[in-house]
Amino acid sequence: MRHPSHPTHDHHDHAAAMADPTMARAMEADMRRRFWIALVLTIPTVIVTGHVPGLHLMPSPTLANWVGLAFSTPVVWYCGWGFIAGSYYALRSRRLDMSVLIATGVLAAYLASVYLTVIGYPTSYYEAAAMLVTFVLFGHWMEMRSRRGTTDALRALFDLVPPSARVVRDGHEVIVPTSEVIVGDTLRLRPGDKIPVDGELTDGETDVDEALVTGESVPVHKHPGDTLVGGAINTTSPISMRATKVGQDTVLAQIAAMVDEAQRSKAPGQRVADKAAAVLVVVAVGAGVLTFVGWTLAGVSFLTALTFAISAIVIACPDALGLATPTAVAVGTGLGAKHNILIKDAATLEGVSRIDTIVLDKTGTITEGKPSVTDVRPVGGTSEDDVLALAATLSASSTHPLSAAIVQAAHERNLPSAGDVSGVRNVPGMGITGTVGRTTVRIGNAKLLEQAGVEITNVRHEGDTLVAQGRSLTYVARDTQALGVIGIVDTVRPTSADAIAQLKEAGITPVLLSGDITATAQRVAHDVGIEKVFAEVRPEDKAGYVKQLQAEGHVTAMVGDGVNDAPALAQADIGIAIGAGTDVAIQAAKVVLMKSDPLDIVRAIRLSKATVRKMKQNLAWASVYNLLAIPVAAGVFYRSFGWSLRPEVSALLMSLSSIIVAVNAVSLRRTRM
């Protein structure tokens, strides 16, 4: 058995096992089996050693000790072997941890009892050793159950990947294990098939149910060229796809790795607890030695001094301190994953609770990120179709959402290409330029045209009219002549206003960040209830605005979805990628909202605060308990108040503390998300 609290030899193994469904169940089953064996043997140990009031089954204490030895030995050396082995590895690497203290308490009680039995003393502490092993096993079993329960969402992700795929090889369809699919393979999918790997739709159109991957409940209609995510379900039509990402590179694998890493990681509070645990090992052993020496010098019997010393060592075991934050982190990250909120590590889970300012990118975060053309206003005698066709011809070379909207509008009008395109250049934050046919075409904001010497006075009025209606503007120019302006609207997400209201209620200041012109950004901000707006921000300047807020003393989060948001996501104290975003944004962020729902920002903060609250409760309980329990067990109040604790009672109280901590962490599952 590998013991979960051992950090040096088996911490990685344990963490990996708890992320793997089969190994997690096997480890939990092993822990459960050892607990039940320990419990079955501990009960007669307690009974025969004569520590149940009014119940004396053995004719003599000496015989009781030998029977107690027989019952407790399997408990200590089989059921408790994980703690003893864990302490060996910890001491070998010169570290003091929970395993060392548990093993010290168990072996002190057990070996002292063996000594007393051999020399014929009429008492022993076998029941203390057995109870300590039994209750610590129960506490760790409960912890493993809580961890396994929180990885249900992770396990569901593993189950999403179908075991086999239908691949075209040498012109024939063959069924191969999904693990053998390689990048570039052509796959065939029938209606109802799960998509085995990430890829691109190459032939056919269909509706894809991505609910289990992205949380979006409505199937998404896919055209050739669209991205397909492994684990989603092809619902309506037979299609062909080309594999673009396989194995550990797929979205599902990255999500699984992210949740796994979060549950392995340690929160800052846990690092403090680990240091405290190392100190408590010294304190516990020191308390035991001092207690024995102190009572011996005070003139009490050897047996009384030994009893107090063992009680002090047993009750000082800070197992609850070791469980205090890992259990809460496991439950918190698992609960987040269940609600499509992926938190990359425990430090982030803790850090989200301290946010006081949230910077929200407009396009794709507050708005849908799917803009559409509403108006085409030509000037100088040019027709609407000519303006739109020219803009669409150049826009086809860009991946910007506004470009996609222009291309879609031209497609809907069945407009032909305006000519061959060459020399396309992206001008960050302003637009794109290129050659269409033999003319230079520019599409973008007013600044792009003005810098090129294009006179836009004649089109400004049209632009101002559209801005007043809440439109984003894209000016179109050929050579030095402005041809017109295109009005585009990006729908505000239905939950944006509610999310902003809830952030304000929580005392968090929302800030809108946009590359759009001030009037449009202000209008969107007004619609959702944001007062502070940074508009006309170039992509490379976004991180600077975040830095500015940090310089003012704010703990900031940045929420974005695009490549140009990545530097700002990395700069912020907490970067939050809204799920439909790019791989780059997701890599730069510490929190990923798979559903692209602004309300999930609020849910993530609520979850973080609830988890931190549980951590603090657990750490406070475990710390105060140890501070109060050690003096009582050591007999400090024995002569003045008559207070004393038998070692077996100390074992019960110590283990009860661990169980309270585990149960308190598991109660986090009831958090209102």
XYZ file of C-alpha atoms in Angstrom:
673
model
C 0.000 0.000 0.000
C 1.246 3.464 -0.846
C 0.380 6.010 1.738
C -1.038 9.292 0.426
C 0.629 11.601 2.880
C 4.129 10.449 1.984
C 5.633 13.182 -0.210
C 9.014 11.886 -1.230
C 8.690 8.352 -2.454
C 5.142 7.951 -3.531
C 3.505 11.352 -3.779
C 3.738 11.392 -7.555
C 2.532 7.799 -7.800
C -0.403 8.542 -5.546
C -1.398 11.666 -7.426
C -1.138 9.887 -10.761
C -3.100 6.938 -9.440
C -5.908 9.111 -8.139
C -6.202 10.702 -11.585
C -6.390 7.309 -13.267
C -9.815 5.687 -12.793
C -8.621 2.082 -12.455
C -5.702 2.814 -10.140
C -7.775 5.194 -8.019
C -10.374 2.506 -7.377
C -7.688 -0.098 -6.652
C -5.939 2.166 -4.142
C -9.190 3.063 -2.452
C -10.196 -0.625 -2.305
C -6.815 -1.473 -0.713
C -7.217 1.275 1.876
C -10.774 0.149 2.609
C -9.717 -3.496 2.983
C -6.929 -2.619 5.417
C -9.298 -0.440 7.432
C -11.860 -3.222 7.845
C -9.198 -5.767 8.799
C -7.805 -3.280 11.321
C -11.267 -2.579 12.748
C -12.125 -6.275 13.089
C -8.863 -6.919 14.985
C -8.899 -3.692 17.021
C -12.271 -4.378 18.660
C -11.105 -7.605 20.402
C -7.776 -5.903 21.210
C -9.637 -3.216 23.141
C -11.910 -5.781 24.821
C -9.245 -8.294 25.908
C -6.790 -5.694 27.197
C -9.398 -4.735 29.767
C -10.033 -1.093 28.882
C -13.781 -1.460 28.418
C -15.324 -0.572 31.822
C -16.968 -3.584 33.486
C -15.775 -6.040 30.825
C -12.869 -8.328 31.797
C -12.682 -11.495 29.707
C -9.125 -12.576 30.505
C -8.278 -14.358 33.760
C -5.105 -12.304 34.169
C -3.605 -9.031 32.810
C -0.496 -10.938 31.676
C -2.541 -13.280 29.461
C -4.532 -10.259 28.234
C -1.263 -8.648 27.105
C -0.223 -11.718 25.087
C -3.651 -11.934 23.439
C -3.507 -8.176 22.747
C -0.104 -8.715 21.115
C -1.564 -11.411 18.859
C -4.505 -9.255 17.730
C -2.616 -5.951 17.344
C 0.475 -7.228 15.490
C -1.321 -7.683 12.112
C -2.940 -4.278 12.596
C 0.414 -2.554 13.080
C 2.567 -4.477 10.586
C 0.063 -5.205 7.818
C -2.676 -2.575 8.034
C -0.282 0.155 9.160
C 2.616 -0.807 6.895
C 1.989 2.140 4.566
C 2.732 4.611 7.377
C 5.811 2.724 8.582
C 7.226 2.378 5.051
C 6.339 6.007 4.318
C 8.235 7.171 7.403
C 11.284 5.144 6.320
C 11.384 6.842 2.902
C 10.797 10.252 4.462
C 13.616 9.839 6.993
C 15.918 8.421 4.303
C 15.449 11.658 2.342
C 15.832 13.691 5.553
C 12.269 14.916 5.677
C 9.803 14.930 8.533
C 6.193 14.449 7.505
C 2.876 12.989 8.639
C 4.001 9.409 8.044
C 6.905 9.852 10.464
C 4.625 11.092 13.222
C 1.951 8.436 12.669
C 4.604 5.697 12.651
C 6.216 7.194 15.770
C 2.910 7.168 17.644
C 2.005 3.646 16.538
C 5.433 2.122 17.180
C 5.876 3.918 20.502
C 2.623 2.422 21.815
C 3.217 -0.998 20.236
C 6.905 -1.484 21.128
C 6.382 -0.179 24.672
C 3.585 -2.722 25.022
C 5.769 -5.541 23.716
C 8.415 -4.593 26.294
C 5.853 -4.482 29.110
C 4.422 -7.844 27.988
C 7.833 -9.525 27.890
C 8.832 -8.310 31.366
C 5.426 -9.281 32.767
C 3.881 -5.845 33.533
C 0.117 -6.046 34.084
C -0.746 -3.334 31.525
C -0.111 -2.436 27.879
C -1.029 0.033 25.102
C -1.817 -2.373 22.264
C -5.288 -0.917 21.939
C -3.790 2.577 21.462
C -1.536 1.390 18.625
C -4.366 -0.545 16.985
C -6.878 2.303 17.336
C -4.403 4.816 15.960
C -3.832 2.696 12.825
C -7.551 1.990 12.418
C -8.742 5.577 12.697
C -5.941 7.030 10.564
C -6.783 4.447 7.890
C -10.421 5.521 8.098
C -9.475 9.194 7.721
C -7.332 8.476 4.662
C -9.961 6.209 3.169
C -12.448 9.089 3.481
C -9.891 11.422 1.884
C -9.368 9.031 -1.049
C -13.126 8.697 -1.484
C -13.447 12.480 -1.640
C -10.628 12.699 -4.194
C -12.080 9.899 -6.300
C -15.503 11.500 -6.136
C -14.160 14.814 -7.372
C -12.520 13.222 -10.416
C -15.846 11.943 -11.782
C -15.794 14.745 -14.351
C -12.235 13.805 -15.289
C -13.168 10.146 -15.638
C -16.125 11.125 -17.809
C -13.627 12.824 -20.125
C -11.595 9.620 -20.428
C -14.794 7.742 -21.234
C -15.687 10.219 -24.015
C -12.940 8.934 -26.281
C -14.195 5.955 -28.309
C -11.912 2.896 -28.211
C -11.681 2.637 -32.011
C -11.872 4.786 -35.131
C -12.835 4.203 -38.764
C -9.765 5.288 -40.786
C -9.136 5.348 -44.539
C -5.893 3.472 -45.274
C -4.813 2.682 -48.840
C -8.245 3.652 -50.103
C -10.075 1.280 -47.752
C -11.939 1.887 -44.512
C -10.369 0.010 -41.603
C -11.190 0.072 -37.906
C -8.138 0.747 -35.735
C -7.675 1.521 -32.017
C -7.972 5.265 -31.395
C -4.437 5.225 -29.976
C -3.134 4.268 -33.462
C -4.686 7.242 -35.297
C -1.945 9.570 -36.563
C -2.001 13.216 -37.640
C -3.130 13.483 -41.261
C -5.304 10.357 -41.218
C -8.703 10.613 -42.918
C -11.496 9.353 -40.655
C -15.085 8.489 -41.547
C -17.897 9.126 -39.080
C -21.490 7.966 -39.180
C -24.405 9.647 -37.391
C -24.180 8.852 -33.673
C -20.412 8.215 -33.731
C -18.160 9.847 -31.170
C -15.341 11.860 -32.707
C -12.140 9.991 -31.711
C -9.523 12.772 -32.085
C -9.346 16.499 -32.817
C -9.543 17.316 -36.492
C -10.950 19.304 -39.394
C -14.161 18.510 -41.262
C -13.207 17.779 -44.881
C -16.358 16.393 -46.468
C -20.061 16.832 -45.644
C -22.026 18.994 -43.223
C -23.447 17.879 -39.892
C -24.569 18.949 -36.429
C -22.122 18.126 -33.630
C -23.089 17.747 -29.969
C -20.191 19.231 -27.974
C -22.069 19.406 -24.646
C -19.817 17.028 -22.721
C -16.696 18.833 -23.912
C -17.649 22.521 -23.935
C -20.878 22.539 -21.939
C -22.802 24.063 -24.852
C -26.200 22.353 -24.888
C -27.195 23.179 -28.507
C -25.543 21.093 -31.274
C -23.238 23.154 -33.501
C -23.640 23.018 -37.291
C -20.304 22.239 -38.927
C -19.158 22.997 -42.490
C -16.041 21.782 -44.318
C -13.001 23.487 -42.777
C -14.551 23.686 -39.300
C -12.790 22.251 -36.266
C -14.023 19.017 -34.676
C -13.209 18.224 -31.051
C -12.500 14.674 -29.926
C -15.222 13.342 -27.640
C -18.035 15.302 -29.289
C -20.827 13.374 -31.046
C -21.641 13.510 -34.763
C -25.443 13.639 -34.676
C -26.980 14.037 -38.136
C -24.923 13.148 -41.239
C -22.033 10.961 -42.401
C -18.839 13.027 -42.693
C -15.116 12.734 -43.320
C -12.470 14.484 -41.236
C -8.710 14.867 -41.158
C -6.931 14.214 -37.837
C -4.981 17.276 -36.685
C -4.279 16.424 -33.025
C -3.975 12.985 -31.459
C -3.051 11.491 -28.086
C -1.857 13.991 -25.476
C -2.323 16.938 -27.867
C -6.131 16.687 -28.050
C -8.394 19.088 -26.189
C -9.691 16.277 -23.964
C -6.190 15.148 -23.031
C -5.197 18.722 -22.198
C -8.286 19.165 -20.028
C -7.564 15.891 -18.243
C -3.926 16.905 -17.698
C -5.026 20.282 -16.368
C -7.407 18.811 -13.787
C -4.845 16.167 -12.838
C -2.142 18.804 -12.333
C -4.501 20.942 -10.237
C -5.273 18.059 -7.912
C -1.590 17.189 -7.531
C -0.482 20.747 -6.812
C -0.195 22.310 -3.390
C -1.895 25.495 -2.281
C 0.273 28.095 -0.506
C -1.656 27.273 2.671
C -0.655 23.620 2.327
C 3.020 24.550 2.074
C 2.647 26.323 5.420
C 0.917 23.230 6.815
C 3.748 20.994 5.555
C 6.309 23.158 7.347
C 4.140 23.133 10.470
C 3.912 19.341 10.260
C 7.701 19.022 10.189
C 7.901 21.194 13.308
C 5.139 19.177 14.971
C 7.093 15.946 14.455
C 9.856 17.437 16.584
C 7.315 18.901 19.011
C 5.478 15.575 19.398
C 8.592 13.466 19.972
C 10.024 16.205 22.183
C 6.757 16.397 24.114
C 6.832 12.638 24.649
C 10.431 12.668 25.921
C 9.907 15.738 28.116
C 6.681 14.292 29.480
C 8.385 11.044 30.438
C 11.393 12.819 31.974
C 9.205 15.415 33.729
C 6.896 12.882 35.346
C 9.807 10.621 36.275
C 11.495 13.552 38.038
C 8.160 14.351 39.687
C 8.354 10.952 41.358
C 5.526 9.089 39.656
C 5.821 5.433 38.655
C 7.531 4.343 35.446
C 4.197 3.129 34.084
C 2.413 6.451 34.741
C 5.222 8.462 33.126
C 5.232 6.108 30.121
C 1.456 6.358 29.766
C 1.531 10.161 29.697
C 4.463 10.154 27.239
C 2.750 7.801 24.788
C -0.525 9.748 25.046
C 1.336 12.959 24.206
C 3.037 11.426 21.158
C -0.168 9.807 19.895
C -2.372 12.876 20.231
C 0.244 15.201 18.719
C 0.053 13.435 15.365
C -1.021 16.300 13.036
C -2.725 14.062 10.510
C -5.658 16.481 10.360
C -3.197 19.220 9.412
C -1.976 17.080 6.526
C -5.505 16.494 5.247
C -6.702 20.063 5.842
C -5.983 21.600 2.451
C -5.349 18.722 -0.006
C -8.841 17.376 0.549
C -10.397 20.817 0.082
C -8.306 21.398 -3.069
C -9.319 18.018 -4.495
C -13.001 18.660 -3.860
C -12.790 22.260 -5.133
C -11.007 21.498 -8.400
C -13.246 18.485 -9.002
C -16.375 20.546 -8.394
C -15.055 23.167 -10.817
C -14.391 20.532 -13.503
C -17.908 19.192 -13.026
C -19.215 22.668 -13.899
C -16.798 23.110 -16.856
C -14.533 25.441 -14.875
C -10.935 24.209 -15.136
C -8.508 25.566 -12.537
C -4.870 24.797 -13.330
C -3.391 24.546 -9.833
C -4.120 24.871 -6.134
C -2.376 28.244 -5.845
C -4.757 29.617 -8.488
C -7.753 28.137 -6.688
C -6.637 30.038 -3.610
C -5.645 33.190 -5.547
C -8.997 33.658 -7.327
C -10.589 34.473 -3.959
C -8.405 37.603 -3.633
C -9.378 39.237 -6.957
C -10.747 42.774 -6.602
C -10.627 43.943 -10.256
C -11.601 41.996 -13.384
C -10.549 43.200 -16.837
C -12.871 41.824 -19.518
C -12.018 41.763 -23.193
C -15.099 42.904 -25.131
C -15.157 40.665 -28.198
C -15.779 37.025 -27.347
C -16.100 37.640 -23.611
C -18.838 40.212 -23.041
C -20.087 39.712 -26.598
C -20.661 36.472 -28.494
C -17.541 36.938 -30.605
C -19.631 36.176 -33.704
C -20.140 39.598 -35.306
C -22.401 40.110 -38.310
C -22.625 42.864 -40.915
C -25.678 45.085 -40.464
C -24.927 48.023 -42.774
C -22.840 48.826 -45.860
C -22.614 52.578 -46.512
C -20.852 53.398 -49.824
C -19.686 56.904 -50.816
C -18.589 58.542 -54.050
C -20.957 56.588 -56.288
C -19.614 53.117 -55.412
C -22.278 50.419 -54.930
C -22.837 48.460 -51.687
C -21.955 45.201 -53.438
C -18.687 46.599 -54.790
C -17.616 47.830 -51.335
C -18.560 44.540 -49.685
C -17.001 42.352 -52.398
C -13.698 44.254 -52.266
C -13.609 44.105 -48.455
C -14.496 40.386 -48.443
C -11.822 39.529 -51.007
C -9.113 40.960 -48.754
C -10.781 39.784 -45.506
C -10.634 36.160 -46.659
C -6.914 36.250 -45.786
C -7.601 37.231 -42.152
C -8.825 35.211 -39.154
C -10.184 38.262 -37.290
C -13.884 37.915 -36.273
C -14.789 41.158 -38.114
C -13.146 39.819 -41.280
C -15.106 36.588 -40.931
C -18.336 38.614 -40.642
C -17.542 40.524 -43.855
C -16.728 37.313 -45.751
C -19.965 35.724 -44.504
C -22.023 38.756 -45.597
C -20.510 38.623 -49.092
C -21.192 34.889 -49.251
C -24.839 35.438 -48.318
C -25.153 37.939 -51.217
C -23.348 35.539 -53.592
C -20.792 38.232 -54.452
C -17.842 37.185 -56.622
C -14.207 37.791 -55.718
C -12.902 41.237 -56.647
C -9.627 39.837 -57.971
C -6.401 38.064 -57.076
C -4.974 38.926 -53.669
C -1.297 39.357 -52.789
C 0.914 41.118 -50.246
C -1.586 40.850 -47.406
C -0.299 42.467 -44.220
C -1.946 42.599 -40.829
C -1.618 45.946 -39.006
C -2.228 45.065 -35.334
C -5.067 47.003 -33.772
C -5.917 48.821 -37.016
C -6.798 46.425 -39.861
C -5.282 44.789 -42.940
C -3.798 45.964 -46.230
C -3.066 44.106 -49.442
C -3.171 44.177 -53.200
C -6.389 43.145 -54.952
C -5.847 42.966 -58.684
C -3.570 45.930 -59.309
C -4.846 48.244 -56.560
C -3.919 48.643 -52.930
C -6.870 47.953 -50.623
C -7.111 48.898 -46.971
C -9.842 47.809 -44.548
C -9.863 48.717 -40.875
C -10.336 51.661 -38.563
C -10.069 55.354 -39.410
C -6.492 55.509 -38.123
C -5.336 52.944 -40.711
C -6.677 55.033 -43.583
C -5.469 58.356 -42.183
C -1.908 57.047 -41.743
C -1.946 56.053 -45.434
C -3.059 59.557 -46.438
C -6.601 58.520 -47.405
C -9.139 61.338 -47.100
C -12.093 60.044 -45.083
C -14.046 63.250 -44.441
C -16.756 62.200 -46.896
C -17.313 58.886 -45.075
C -16.987 60.128 -41.470
C -20.625 61.209 -41.297
C -21.829 57.740 -42.300
C -19.503 56.234 -39.690
C -20.766 58.549 -36.928
C -24.350 57.576 -37.718
C -23.519 53.878 -37.369
C -21.564 54.415 -34.142
C -24.622 56.119 -32.639
C -26.490 52.871 -33.341
C -23.823 50.831 -31.496
C -22.042 49.481 -34.558
C -18.349 48.677 -34.903
C -16.855 50.265 -38.014
C -14.684 48.918 -40.797
C -13.639 51.539 -43.372
C -12.819 50.427 -46.904
C -10.379 52.275 -49.207
C -8.839 51.588 -52.626
C -5.512 53.306 -53.256
C -6.106 56.821 -51.825
C -9.885 56.838 -52.152
C -12.347 55.970 -49.355
C -15.110 53.772 -50.793
C -17.373 53.383 -47.775
C -17.854 52.051 -44.270
C -19.280 48.744 -43.073
C -21.286 48.583 -39.831
C -20.892 45.406 -37.791
C -22.615 44.385 -34.586
C -21.491 41.728 -32.122
C -24.352 40.529 -29.921
C -23.866 40.886 -26.162
C -23.974 37.512 -24.438
C -27.316 36.946 -22.647
C -25.623 36.406 -19.266
C -23.106 39.276 -19.438
C -25.199 41.889 -17.608
C -26.144 39.418 -14.857
C -22.494 38.404 -14.426
C -21.390 42.050 -14.116
C -24.122 42.741 -11.535
C -23.033 39.751 -9.450
C -19.361 40.766 -9.653
C -20.269 44.197 -8.319
C -22.293 42.621 -5.510
C -19.179 40.642 -4.567
C -17.203 43.902 -4.324
C -15.226 43.316 -7.543
C -14.716 46.155 -10.033
C -15.326 45.156 -13.693
C -13.275 46.927 -16.390
C -13.990 46.687 -20.134
C -10.994 46.464 -22.454
C -11.551 46.855 -26.203
C -9.743 47.677 -29.392
C -12.997 49.165 -30.673
C -13.611 52.898 -30.936
C -14.575 54.600 -27.682
C -18.229 55.242 -28.576
C -18.907 51.582 -29.420
C -17.036 50.273 -26.377
C -18.873 52.750 -24.116
C -22.212 51.636 -25.519
C -21.513 47.944 -24.844
C -20.214 48.811 -21.371
C -23.377 50.801 -20.632
C -25.569 47.915 -21.797
C -23.992 45.489 -19.314
C -23.378 47.910 -16.440
C -19.607 48.550 -16.613
C -18.413 52.048 -15.690
C -14.670 51.803 -16.334
C -13.677 51.404 -20.006
C -10.342 51.240 -21.824
C -11.122 51.640 -25.544
C -9.095 51.801 -28.779
C -6.456 49.618 -27.114
C -3.928 48.045 -29.458
C -3.354 44.298 -28.844
C 0.226 44.794 -27.725
C -0.899 47.421 -25.175
C -3.466 45.232 -23.372
C -0.906 43.854 -20.918
C 0.154 47.433 -20.141
C -3.338 48.368 -18.975
C -3.413 45.316 -16.706
C 0.003 46.309 -15.342
C -1.316 49.823 -14.700
C -4.149 48.440 -12.545
C -1.679 46.246 -10.658
C 0.535 49.295 -10.019
C -2.496 50.930 -8.395
C -2.574 48.041 -5.917
C -5.367 45.953 -7.445
C -5.372 42.154 -7.561
C -6.415 41.678 -11.166
C -7.928 38.984 -13.313
C -7.950 39.236 -17.103
C -10.660 37.458 -19.087
C -10.072 36.938 -22.808
C -10.287 34.473 -25.669
C -7.896 35.497 -28.436
C -4.239 35.260 -29.369
C -3.876 38.978 -28.730
C -5.146 38.475 -25.165
C -2.361 36.025 -24.228
C 0.175 38.642 -22.967
C -2.503 40.302 -20.811
C -3.662 36.901 -19.489
C -0.076 36.125 -18.505
C 0.438 39.583 -16.953
C -2.679 39.454 -14.758
C -2.564 37.917 -11.291
C -5.146 35.440 -12.573
C -5.625 34.859 -16.320
C -9.043 33.492 -17.280
C -9.567 32.082 -20.787
C -13.136 31.910 -21.953
C -13.432 28.448 -23.433
C -14.153 28.951 -27.102
C -10.831 30.800 -27.306
C -7.551 29.886 -28.913
C -4.986 27.372 -27.680
C -2.579 30.247 -26.991
C -5.078 32.003 -24.707
C -5.821 28.767 -22.867
C -2.105 28.056 -22.385
C -1.512 31.552 -20.983
C -4.483 31.410 -18.601
C -4.713 29.827 -15.162
C -8.484 29.302 -15.303
C -10.395 28.047 -18.353
C -14.169 28.525 -18.656
C -15.185 25.781 -21.083
C -18.753 27.043 -21.601
C -17.860 30.599 -22.666
C -20.423 31.837 -20.136
C -19.529 35.067 -18.260
C -21.517 33.793 -15.262
C -18.840 31.127 -14.861
C -16.449 33.924 -13.828
C -18.714 34.518 -10.833
C -19.002 30.770 -10.200
C -15.203 30.380 -10.224
C -14.832 33.175 -7.661
C -17.621 31.713 -5.516
C -15.954 28.287 -5.649
C -12.549 29.729 -4.778
C -13.884 31.636 -1.781
C -15.772 28.583 -0.520
C -12.657 26.400 -0.902
C -10.408 28.903 0.882
C -12.998 29.149 3.651
C -12.853 25.353 4.090
C -9.040 25.413 4.045
C -8.954 28.057 6.782
C -11.553 26.227 8.862
C -9.605 22.978 8.570
C -6.212 24.530 9.296
C -7.615 26.459 12.271
C -9.298 23.358 13.687
C -6.224 21.149 13.203
C -3.828 23.729 14.678
C -5.939 24.686 17.701
C -6.707 21.036 18.376
C -2.988 20.174 18.544
C -2.158 23.164 20.714
C -4.842 22.236 23.250
C -4.558 18.454 23.094
C -0.833 17.961 23.715
C -0.763 19.576 27.200
C -3.828 17.603 28.293
C -2.384 14.316 27.042
C 0.986 15.088 28.659
C -0.768 15.420 32.029
C -0.074 19.126 32.535
C -3.497 19.507 34.203
C -3.467 16.123 35.959
C -2.558 17.285 39.452
C -4.533 20.532 39.393
C -7.752 19.333 37.672
C -7.345 15.555 37.487
C -7.392 15.647 33.684
C -5.652 12.766 31.906
C -6.032 10.790 28.710
C -5.291 7.120 28.147
C -3.285 6.510 24.921
C -6.253 4.798 23.273
C -8.464 7.826 23.991
C -5.736 10.055 22.541
C -5.741 7.891 19.412
C -9.514 8.215 19.141
C -9.453 11.996 19.576
C -6.578 12.439 17.104
C -8.361 10.379 14.471
C -11.684 12.078 15.142
C -9.970 15.375 14.314
C -8.840 13.981 10.917
C -12.310 12.685 10.136
C -13.872 16.072 10.986
C -11.441 17.765 8.581
C -12.202 15.311 5.760
C -15.972 15.567 6.251
C -15.777 19.374 6.361
C -13.869 19.413 3.047
C -16.350 17.055 1.401
C -19.199 19.360 2.476
C -17.760 21.811 -0.089
C -19.702 19.826 -2.692
C -22.862 21.516 -1.424
C -21.535 24.931 -2.509
C -24.091 26.847 -4.568
C -22.503 27.349 -7.969
